């Protein structure tokens, strides 16, 4: 039997948090990640047999009862996770009443899950309704996308069209576009619920003047999704740096051709 500390799950969360930090998306204690695991996934590990602590969730997560989450700790730095995963990560199992989570591994020095854990769980609940394979929720602070929330109207259609037109890759990677919630106070159940509602239609939700929530089936896919959105926003920033005069761009017709060619369906509310 292997130890969960040596699992591919811990290793991959370490890799992704480090990569996200190196992108500049997780200054200080910014950012948090959760990876959903099933009873099957964790059955091979010998060191998950007793409950270390029970945590209060502060909302009803009964839709996820019995599911396991490997989640970053509150107040901890993405920069450090790779060096001390047993302190900065925890594996919890949602209790049958949905009000608590049993800690089975990690948070060795008394840490707690990210203050955004309720927001993560609400998003997991919503994404599971759309696609049972969705396992990851990731929050971080991509610089150029945040900048865009100051200079552009906070309108899902116009932001999605803008990002689609910044590079041919965008429409292929996020054909549904991106969702936008109003500016709200982080760490509250209100922003969690607003984000989860958007997660029904979008895998990327912008938190204006703050960051982004992304979701996907794997950590690599989710990271790549946020990376692609941020790359588009970076090109937009660079256009501004080159004087901001757009002389030619991808047209709506060319977006339609792109969707056809890559067999994706562009969000019909954004591109008819
Ligand atoms: Zn944040």
PDB file of C-alpha atoms and ligand atoms in Angstrom:
ATOM      1  CA  UNK A   1       0.000   0.000   0.000  1.00  0.00           C
ATOM      2  CA  UNK A   2       1.262   3.438  -0.865  1.00  0.00           C
ATOM      3  CA  UNK A   3       1.157   6.621   1.121  1.00  0.00           C
ATOM      4  CA  UNK A   4      -1.094   9.403  -0.149  1.00  0.00           C
ATOM      5  CA  UNK A   5       1.865  11.787   0.240  1.00  0.00           C
ATOM      6  CA  UNK A   6       3.515   9.960  -2.672  1.00  0.00           C
ATOM      7  CA  UNK A   7       0.383   9.919  -4.841  1.00  0.00           C
ATOM      8  CA  UNK A   8       0.151  11.343  -8.340  1.00  0.00           C
ATOM      9  CA  UNK A   9      -2.617  13.639  -7.048  1.00  0.00           C
ATOM     10  CA  UNK A  10      -0.398  15.414  -4.526  1.00  0.00           C
ATOM     11  CA  UNK A  11       2.413  15.530  -7.070  1.00  0.00           C
ATOM     12  CA  UNK A  12       0.199  17.101  -9.728  1.00  0.00           C
ATOM     13  CA  UNK A  13      -1.289  19.743  -7.404  1.00  0.00           C
ATOM     14  CA  UNK A  14       2.299  20.623  -6.416  1.00  0.00           C
ATOM     15  CA  UNK A  15       3.233  21.013 -10.092  1.00  0.00           C
ATOM     16  CA  UNK A  16       0.206  23.103 -10.977  1.00  0.00           C
ATOM     17  CA  UNK A  17       0.440  25.454  -7.979  1.00  0.00           C
ATOM     18  CA  UNK A  18       4.127  26.014  -8.772  1.00  0.00           C
ATOM     19  CA  UNK A  19       3.412  26.637 -12.473  1.00  0.00           C
ATOM     20  CA  UNK A  20       0.616  29.068 -11.593  1.00  0.00           C
ATOM     21  CA  UNK A  21       2.901  30.899  -9.151  1.00  0.00           C
ATOM     22  CA  UNK A  22       5.592  31.173 -11.830  1.00  0.00           C
ATOM     23  CA  UNK A  23       3.056  32.668 -14.235  1.00  0.00           C
ATOM     24  CA  UNK A  24       2.602  35.462 -11.691  1.00  0.00           C
ATOM     25  CA  UNK A  25      -1.002  34.569 -10.931  1.00  0.00           C
ATOM     26  CA  UNK A  26      -0.562  33.819  -7.210  1.00  0.00           C
ATOM     27  CA  UNK A  27       1.268  36.531  -5.336  1.00  0.00           C
ATOM     28  CA  UNK A  28       1.576  35.980  -1.586  1.00  0.00           C
ATOM     29  CA  UNK A  29      -1.350  33.736  -0.530  1.00  0.00           C
ATOM     30  CA  UNK A  30      -3.390  34.403  -3.678  1.00  0.00           C
ATOM     31  CA  UNK A  31      -5.062  31.479  -5.418  1.00  0.00           C
ATOM     32  CA  UNK A  32      -6.578  28.158  -4.434  1.00  0.00           C
ATOM     33  CA  UNK A  33      -7.202  24.788  -6.088  1.00  0.00           C
ATOM     34  CA  UNK A  34      -9.449  21.837  -5.357  1.00  0.00           C
ATOM     35  CA  UNK A  35      -9.337  18.411  -6.999  1.00  0.00           C
ATOM     36  CA  UNK A  36     -12.296  16.051  -6.526  1.00  0.00           C
ATOM     37  CA  UNK A  37     -11.414  12.406  -5.931  1.00  0.00           C
ATOM     38  CA  UNK A  38     -13.690   9.399  -5.578  1.00  0.00           C
ATOM     39  CA  UNK A  39     -13.629   6.578  -3.026  1.00  0.00           C
ATOM     40  CA  UNK A  40     -12.141   4.414  -5.789  1.00  0.00           C
ATOM     41  CA  UNK A  41      -9.330   6.877  -6.423  1.00  0.00           C
ATOM     42  CA  UNK A  42      -8.241   6.868  -2.786  1.00  0.00           C
ATOM     43  CA  UNK A  43      -8.845   3.174  -1.972  1.00  0.00           C
ATOM     44  CA  UNK A  44      -5.236   2.191  -2.649  1.00  0.00           C
ATOM     45  CA  UNK A  45      -3.760   4.454   0.041  1.00  0.00           C
ATOM     46  CA  UNK A  46      -2.942   3.058   3.481  1.00  0.00           C
ATOM     47  CA  UNK A  47      -2.773   6.312   5.430  1.00  0.00           C
ATOM     48  CA  UNK A  48      -6.343   7.617   5.037  1.00  0.00           C
ATOM     49  CA  UNK A  49      -8.039   5.419   7.597  1.00  0.00           C
ATOM     50  CA  UNK A  50      -8.620   7.818  10.430  1.00  0.00           C
ATOM     51  CA  UNK A  51     -10.195  11.259  10.713  1.00  0.00           C
ATOM     52  CA  UNK A  52      -7.628  13.795  11.934  1.00  0.00           C
ATOM     53  CA  UNK A  53     -10.113  16.627  12.434  1.00  0.00           C
ATOM     54  CA  UNK A  54     -13.641  17.551  11.370  1.00  0.00           C
ATOM     55  CA  UNK A  55     -14.177  20.929   9.731  1.00  0.00           C
ATOM     56  CA  UNK A  56     -17.335  23.018   9.582  1.00  0.00           C
ATOM     57  CA  UNK A  57     -18.245  23.950   5.974  1.00  0.00           C
ATOM     58  CA  UNK A  58     -20.755  26.706   6.695  1.00  0.00           C
ATOM     59  CA  UNK A  59     -23.172  25.626   3.974  1.00  0.00           C
ATOM     60  CA  UNK A  60     -24.974  22.524   2.743  1.00  0.00           C
ATOM     61  CA  UNK A  61     -22.680  20.392   0.567  1.00  0.00           C
ATOM     62  CA  UNK A  62     -24.803  17.238   0.839  1.00  0.00           C
ATOM     63  CA  UNK A  63     -24.816  16.942  -2.972  1.00  0.00           C
ATOM     64  CA  UNK A  64     -21.123  16.042  -2.569  1.00  0.00           C
ATOM     65  CA  UNK A  65     -21.449  13.741   0.469  1.00  0.00           C
ATOM     66  CA  UNK A  66     -18.774  11.029   0.403  1.00  0.00           C
ATOM     67  CA  UNK A  67     -16.677  12.828  -2.225  1.00  0.00           C
ATOM     68  CA  UNK A  68     -13.028  13.583  -1.469  1.00  0.00           C
ATOM     69  CA  UNK A  69     -11.280  16.888  -2.179  1.00  0.00           C
ATOM     70  CA  UNK A  70      -7.586  17.631  -2.214  1.00  0.00           C
ATOM     71  CA  UNK A  71      -7.565  21.366  -1.503  1.00  0.00           C
ATOM     72  CA  UNK A  72      -5.047  24.120  -0.788  1.00  0.00           C
ATOM     73  CA  UNK A  73      -4.989  25.654   2.704  1.00  0.00           C
ATOM     74  CA  UNK A  74      -6.081  29.145   3.637  1.00  0.00           C
ATOM     75  CA  UNK A  75      -3.331  31.753   4.009  1.00  0.00           C
ATOM     76  CA  UNK A  76      -0.660  29.564   2.421  1.00  0.00           C
ATOM     77  CA  UNK A  77       1.556  30.549  -0.499  1.00  0.00           C
ATOM     78  CA  UNK A  78       1.385  28.704  -3.850  1.00  0.00           C
ATOM     79  CA  UNK A  79       5.138  29.340  -4.032  1.00  0.00           C
ATOM     80  CA  UNK A  80       5.656  26.953  -1.088  1.00  0.00           C
ATOM     81  CA  UNK A  81       3.201  24.120  -1.775  1.00  0.00           C
ATOM     82  CA  UNK A  82       5.743  22.080  -3.741  1.00  0.00           C
ATOM     83  CA  UNK A  83       8.142  22.178  -0.771  1.00  0.00           C
ATOM     84  CA  UNK A  84       5.639  21.328   1.993  1.00  0.00           C
ATOM     85  CA  UNK A  85       2.516  19.691   0.524  1.00  0.00           C
ATOM     86  CA  UNK A  86       1.618  17.993   3.819  1.00  0.00           C
ATOM     87  CA  UNK A  87       1.281  21.443   5.446  1.00  0.00           C
ATOM     88  CA  UNK A  88      -0.294  23.423   2.598  1.00  0.00           C
ATOM     89  CA  UNK A  89      -2.626  20.760   1.185  1.00  0.00           C
ATOM     90  CA  UNK A  90      -5.354  18.684   2.808  1.00  0.00           C
ATOM     91  CA  UNK A  91      -7.496  15.759   1.706  1.00  0.00           C
ATOM     92  CA  UNK A  92     -11.028  15.994   3.093  1.00  0.00           C
ATOM     93  CA  UNK A  93     -14.171  13.887   2.706  1.00  0.00           C
ATOM     94  CA  UNK A  94     -17.568  15.557   2.784  1.00  0.00           C
ATOM     95  CA  UNK A  95     -19.680  14.072   5.603  1.00  0.00           C
ATOM     96  CA  UNK A  96     -23.035  12.429   4.977  1.00  0.00           C
ATOM     97  CA  UNK A  97     -24.942  15.416   6.413  1.00  0.00           C
ATOM     98  CA  UNK A  98     -23.109  17.728   3.988  1.00  0.00           C
ATOM     99  CA  UNK A  99     -22.311  20.262   6.733  1.00  0.00           C
ATOM    100  CA  UNK A 100     -18.770  19.131   7.522  1.00  0.00           C
ATOM    101  CA  UNK A 101     -15.613  17.717   6.015  1.00  0.00           C
ATOM    102  CA  UNK A 102     -13.419  15.084   7.641  1.00  0.00           C
ATOM    103  CA  UNK A 103      -9.700  15.760   7.267  1.00  0.00           C
ATOM    104  CA  UNK A 104      -7.896  12.531   6.341  1.00  0.00           C
ATOM    105  CA  UNK A 105      -4.482  13.734   5.230  1.00  0.00           C
ATOM    106  CA  UNK A 106      -2.412  16.938   5.276  1.00  0.00           C
ATOM    107  CA  UNK A 107      -2.777  20.348   6.993  1.00  0.00           C
ATOM    108  CA  UNK A 108      -0.225  18.834   9.409  1.00  0.00           C
ATOM    109  CA  UNK A 109       0.404  22.091  11.272  1.00  0.00           C
ATOM    110  CA  UNK A 110      -3.267  22.819  11.923  1.00  0.00           C
ATOM    111  CA  UNK A 111      -4.155  24.567   8.651  1.00  0.00           C
ATOM    112  CA  UNK A 112      -7.696  24.954   7.334  1.00  0.00           C
ATOM    113  CA  UNK A 113      -9.003  24.756   3.746  1.00  0.00           C
ATOM    114  CA  UNK A 114      -9.001  27.916   1.626  1.00  0.00           C
ATOM    115  CA  UNK A 115     -11.582  30.521   2.612  1.00  0.00           C
ATOM    116  CA  UNK A 116     -12.950  30.003  -0.920  1.00  0.00           C
ATOM    117  CA  UNK A 117     -13.652  26.295  -0.251  1.00  0.00           C
ATOM    118  CA  UNK A 118     -17.445  26.849  -0.074  1.00  0.00           C
ATOM    119  CA  UNK A 119     -17.197  28.682  -3.438  1.00  0.00           C
ATOM    120  CA  UNK A 120     -15.234  25.741  -4.841  1.00  0.00           C
ATOM    121  CA  UNK A 121     -17.754  23.205  -3.584  1.00  0.00           C
ATOM    122  CA  UNK A 122     -20.693  25.199  -4.970  1.00  0.00           C
ATOM    123  CA  UNK A 123     -18.930  25.260  -8.353  1.00  0.00           C
ATOM    124  CA  UNK A 124     -18.193  21.520  -8.147  1.00  0.00           C
ATOM    125  CA  UNK A 125     -21.890  20.859  -7.448  1.00  0.00           C
ATOM    126  CA  UNK A 126     -22.905  22.917 -10.484  1.00  0.00           C
ATOM    127  CA  UNK A 127     -20.302  21.476 -12.873  1.00  0.00           C
ATOM    128  CA  UNK A 128     -21.218  17.906 -11.868  1.00  0.00           C
ATOM    129  CA  UNK A 129     -24.736  18.579 -13.166  1.00  0.00           C
ATOM    130  CA  UNK A 130     -23.244  19.482 -16.560  1.00  0.00           C
ATOM    131  CA  UNK A 131     -20.471  16.873 -16.777  1.00  0.00           C
ATOM    132  CA  UNK A 132     -19.752  14.084 -14.275  1.00  0.00           C
ATOM    133  CA  UNK A 133     -16.078  14.094 -15.312  1.00  0.00           C
ATOM    134  CA  UNK A 134     -15.404  17.590 -14.003  1.00  0.00           C
ATOM    135  CA  UNK A 135     -13.011  17.354 -11.089  1.00  0.00           C
ATOM    136  CA  UNK A 136     -11.089  20.593 -10.765  1.00  0.00           C
ATOM    137  CA  UNK A 137     -11.831  24.124  -9.598  1.00  0.00           C
ATOM    138  CA  UNK A 138      -8.995  26.620  -9.694  1.00  0.00           C
ATOM    139  CA  UNK A 139      -8.910  30.256  -8.603  1.00  0.00           C
ATOM    140  CA  UNK A 140      -6.008  32.604  -9.373  1.00  0.00           C
ATOM    141  CA  UNK A 141      -5.158  36.202 -10.286  1.00  0.00           C
ATOM    142  CA  UNK A 142      -4.120  36.432 -13.979  1.00  0.00           C
ATOM    143  CA  UNK A 143      -2.773  39.957 -14.419  1.00  0.00           C
ATOM    144  CA  UNK A 144      -3.984  40.876 -17.886  1.00  0.00           C
ATOM    145  CA  UNK A 145      -7.473  39.496 -17.418  1.00  0.00           C
ATOM    146  CA  UNK A 146      -7.800  41.532 -14.210  1.00  0.00           C
ATOM    147  CA  UNK A 147      -6.543  44.617 -16.094  1.00  0.00           C
ATOM    148  CA  UNK A 148      -9.214  44.011 -18.736  1.00  0.00           C
ATOM    149  CA  UNK A 149     -11.890  44.259 -16.029  1.00  0.00           C
ATOM    150  CA  UNK A 150     -10.930  47.927 -15.592  1.00  0.00           C
ATOM    151  CA  UNK A 151     -10.693  48.977 -19.224  1.00  0.00           C
ATOM    152  CA  UNK A 152     -13.533  46.993 -20.777  1.00  0.00           C
ATOM    153  CA  UNK A 153     -17.264  47.034 -20.058  1.00  0.00           C
ATOM    154  CA  UNK A 154     -18.209  44.084 -17.824  1.00  0.00           C
ATOM    155  CA  UNK A 155     -20.306  42.376 -20.454  1.00  0.00           C
ATOM    156  CA  UNK A 156     -19.934  38.643 -21.097  1.00  0.00           C
ATOM    157  CA  UNK A 157     -20.681  38.873 -24.791  1.00  0.00           C
ATOM    158  CA  UNK A 158     -18.289  41.686 -25.627  1.00  0.00           C
ATOM    159  CA  UNK A 159     -15.481  40.302 -23.429  1.00  0.00           C
ATOM    160  CA  UNK A 160     -15.886  36.816 -24.912  1.00  0.00           C
ATOM    161  CA  UNK A 161     -15.883  38.164 -28.481  1.00  0.00           C
ATOM    162  CA  UNK A 162     -12.832  40.293 -27.718  1.00  0.00           C
ATOM    163  CA  UNK A 163     -10.912  37.307 -26.292  1.00  0.00           C
ATOM    164  CA  UNK A 164     -11.997  35.050 -29.181  1.00  0.00           C
ATOM    165  CA  UNK A 165     -10.631  37.575 -31.658  1.00  0.00           C
ATOM    166  CA  UNK A 166      -7.230  37.974 -29.988  1.00  0.00           C
ATOM    167  CA  UNK A 167      -5.997  34.590 -31.236  1.00  0.00           C
ATOM    168  CA  UNK A 168      -7.416  31.712 -33.262  1.00  0.00           C
ATOM    169  CA  UNK A 169      -6.948  29.339 -30.307  1.00  0.00           C
ATOM    170  CA  UNK A 170      -9.451  31.069 -28.011  1.00  0.00           C
ATOM    171  CA  UNK A 171     -12.716  29.988 -29.632  1.00  0.00           C
ATOM    172  CA  UNK A 172     -11.488  26.413 -29.905  1.00  0.00           C
ATOM    173  CA  UNK A 173     -10.513  26.246 -26.208  1.00  0.00           C
ATOM    174  CA  UNK A 174     -13.477  28.140 -24.710  1.00  0.00           C
ATOM    175  CA  UNK A 175     -16.282  28.139 -27.323  1.00  0.00           C
ATOM    176  CA  UNK A 176     -18.868  28.931 -24.623  1.00  0.00           C
ATOM    177  CA  UNK A 177     -17.037  32.206 -23.888  1.00  0.00           C
ATOM    178  CA  UNK A 178     -16.410  33.424 -20.360  1.00  0.00           C
ATOM    179  CA  UNK A 179     -18.845  34.325 -17.606  1.00  0.00           C
ATOM    180  CA  UNK A 180     -18.602  37.511 -15.566  1.00  0.00           C
ATOM    181  CA  UNK A 181     -20.006  38.161 -12.079  1.00  0.00           C
ATOM    182  CA  UNK A 182     -20.256  41.679 -10.627  1.00  0.00           C
ATOM    183  CA  UNK A 183     -17.536  42.777  -8.215  1.00  0.00           C
ATOM    184  CA  UNK A 184     -18.318  41.069  -4.884  1.00  0.00           C
ATOM    185  CA  UNK A 185     -16.504  40.468  -1.608  1.00  0.00           C
ATOM    186  CA  UNK A 186     -14.325  37.346  -1.854  1.00  0.00           C
ATOM    187  CA  UNK A 187     -14.685  34.521   0.655  1.00  0.00           C
ATOM    188  CA  UNK A 188     -18.451  34.962   0.992  1.00  0.00           C
ATOM    189  CA  UNK A 189     -21.145  32.425   0.163  1.00  0.00           C
ATOM    190  CA  UNK A 190     -22.748  35.140  -2.028  1.00  0.00           C
ATOM    191  CA  UNK A 191     -19.845  35.264  -4.492  1.00  0.00           C
ATOM    192  CA  UNK A 192     -19.643  31.463  -4.303  1.00  0.00           C
ATOM    193  CA  UNK A 193     -23.279  31.131  -5.305  1.00  0.00           C
ATOM    194  CA  UNK A 194     -23.028  33.759  -8.065  1.00  0.00           C
ATOM    195  CA  UNK A 195     -19.942  31.985  -9.458  1.00  0.00           C
ATOM    196  CA  UNK A 196     -21.585  28.559  -9.278  1.00  0.00           C
ATOM    197  CA  UNK A 197     -24.631  29.883 -11.137  1.00  0.00           C
ATOM    198  CA  UNK A 198     -22.330  31.056 -13.955  1.00  0.00           C
ATOM    199  CA  UNK A 199     -20.513  27.703 -13.845  1.00  0.00           C
ATOM    200  CA  UNK A 200     -23.635  26.100 -15.236  1.00  0.00           C
ATOM    201  CA  UNK A 201     -22.863  27.741 -18.597  1.00  0.00           C
ATOM    202  CA  UNK A 202     -19.165  28.607 -18.435  1.00  0.00           C
ATOM    203  CA  UNK A 203     -15.921  26.907 -17.358  1.00  0.00           C
ATOM    204  CA  UNK A 204     -14.239  30.269 -16.798  1.00  0.00           C
ATOM    205  CA  UNK A 205     -15.787  32.988 -14.646  1.00  0.00           C
ATOM    206  CA  UNK A 206     -14.144  36.393 -14.260  1.00  0.00           C
ATOM    207  CA  UNK A 207     -14.139  38.041 -10.860  1.00  0.00           C
ATOM    208  CA  UNK A 208     -13.664  41.697 -11.860  1.00  0.00           C
ATOM    209  CA  UNK A 209     -10.723  43.508 -10.232  1.00  0.00           C
ATOM    210  CA  UNK A 210      -9.705  40.243  -8.565  1.00  0.00           C
ATOM    211  CA  UNK A 211      -9.165  37.144 -10.713  1.00  0.00           C
ATOM    212  CA  UNK A 212     -10.775  34.126 -12.227  1.00  0.00           C
ATOM    213  CA  UNK A 213     -12.453  30.808 -11.402  1.00  0.00           C
ATOM    214  CA  UNK A 214     -11.771  27.979 -13.845  1.00  0.00           C
ATOM    215  CA  UNK A 215     -12.938  24.383 -13.954  1.00  0.00           C
ATOM    216  CA  UNK A 216     -12.162  21.235 -15.927  1.00  0.00           C
ATOM    217  CA  UNK A 217     -11.691  17.484 -15.910  1.00  0.00           C
ATOM    218  CA  UNK A 218      -7.979  17.542 -15.073  1.00  0.00           C
ATOM    219  CA  UNK A 219      -5.556  19.972 -13.477  1.00  0.00           C
ATOM    220  CA  UNK A 220      -3.660  20.284 -16.767  1.00  0.00           C
ATOM    221  CA  UNK A 221      -6.813  21.058 -18.717  1.00  0.00           C
ATOM    222  CA  UNK A 222      -8.020  23.647 -16.201  1.00  0.00           C
ATOM    223  CA  UNK A 223      -4.621  25.318 -16.055  1.00  0.00           C
ATOM    224  CA  UNK A 224      -4.450  25.325 -19.864  1.00  0.00           C
ATOM    225  CA  UNK A 225      -7.901  26.894 -20.067  1.00  0.00           C
ATOM    226  CA  UNK A 226      -6.952  29.768 -17.753  1.00  0.00           C
ATOM    227  CA  UNK A 227      -3.612  30.064 -19.565  1.00  0.00           C
ATOM    228  CA  UNK A 228      -5.409  30.468 -22.906  1.00  0.00           C
ATOM    229  CA  UNK A 229      -7.828  33.104 -21.575  1.00  0.00           C
ATOM    230  CA  UNK A 230      -4.934  34.997 -20.000  1.00  0.00           C
ATOM    231  CA  UNK A 231      -2.875  34.747 -23.215  1.00  0.00           C
ATOM    232  CA  UNK A 232      -5.726  36.396 -25.133  1.00  0.00           C
ATOM    233  CA  UNK A 233      -5.949  39.142 -22.499  1.00  0.00           C
ATOM    234  CA  UNK A 234      -2.157  39.576 -22.692  1.00  0.00           C
ATOM    235  CA  UNK A 235      -2.317  40.082 -26.466  1.00  0.00           C
ATOM    236  CA  UNK A 236      -4.972  42.735 -25.854  1.00  0.00           C
ATOM    237  CA  UNK A 237      -2.643  44.441 -23.358  1.00  0.00           C
ATOM    238  CA  UNK A 238       0.186  44.315 -25.883  1.00  0.00           C
ATOM    239  CA  UNK A 239      -2.013  45.864 -28.547  1.00  0.00           C
ATOM    240  CA  UNK A 240      -2.528  48.711 -26.100  1.00  0.00           C
ATOM    241  CA  UNK A 241       1.240  48.906 -25.568  1.00  0.00           C
ATOM    242  CA  UNK A 242       1.728  49.135 -29.370  1.00  0.00           C
ATOM    243  CA  UNK A 243      -0.601  52.108 -29.521  1.00  0.00           C
ATOM    244  CA  UNK A 244      -3.966  50.392 -29.437  1.00  0.00           C
ATOM    245  CA  UNK A 245      -4.821  50.924 -33.090  1.00  0.00           C
ATOM    246  CA  UNK A 246      -6.312  47.694 -34.447  1.00  0.00           C
ATOM    247  CA  UNK A 247      -5.940  47.728 -38.244  1.00  0.00           C
ATOM    248  CA  UNK A 248      -7.299  44.214 -38.845  1.00  0.00           C
ATOM    249  CA  UNK A 249      -8.693  41.427 -36.705  1.00  0.00           C
ATOM    250  CA  UNK A 250     -10.400  38.033 -36.893  1.00  0.00           C
ATOM    251  CA  UNK A 251     -13.905  38.682 -38.244  1.00  0.00           C
ATOM    252  CA  UNK A 252     -17.186  37.138 -37.081  1.00  0.00           C
ATOM    253  CA  UNK A 253     -17.260  35.072 -40.302  1.00  0.00           C
ATOM    254  CA  UNK A 254     -13.759  33.814 -39.627  1.00  0.00           C
ATOM    255  CA  UNK A 255     -14.833  32.812 -36.103  1.00  0.00           C
ATOM    256  CA  UNK A 256     -17.705  30.828 -37.639  1.00  0.00           C
ATOM    257  CA  UNK A 257     -15.277  29.085 -40.018  1.00  0.00           C
ATOM    258  CA  UNK A 258     -12.993  28.316 -37.091  1.00  0.00           C
ATOM    259  CA  UNK A 259     -15.843  26.751 -35.092  1.00  0.00           C
ATOM    260  CA  UNK A 260     -16.825  24.644 -38.095  1.00  0.00           C
ATOM    261  CA  UNK A 261     -13.298  23.539 -38.790  1.00  0.00           C
ATOM    262  CA  UNK A 262     -12.610  22.522 -35.170  1.00  0.00           C
ATOM    263  CA  UNK A 263     -16.137  21.152 -34.644  1.00  0.00           C
ATOM    264  CA  UNK A 264     -16.936  23.333 -31.655  1.00  0.00           C
ATOM    265  CA  UNK A 265     -20.147  25.253 -31.071  1.00  0.00           C
ATOM    266  CA  UNK A 266     -19.671  28.938 -30.383  1.00  0.00           C
ATOM    267  CA  UNK A 267     -22.040  30.286 -27.732  1.00  0.00           C
ATOM    268  CA  UNK A 268     -25.082  31.252 -29.860  1.00  0.00           C
ATOM    269  CA  UNK A 269     -25.838  34.216 -27.564  1.00  0.00           C
ATOM    270  CA  UNK A 270     -22.440  35.697 -28.442  1.00  0.00           C
ATOM    271  CA  UNK A 271     -22.028  34.657 -32.098  1.00  0.00           C
ATOM    272  CA  UNK A 272     -25.104  33.798 -34.149  1.00  0.00           C
TER     273      UNK A 272
HETATM  274 ZN1  LIG B   1      -8.266  35.615  -5.037  1.00  0.00          ZN
END
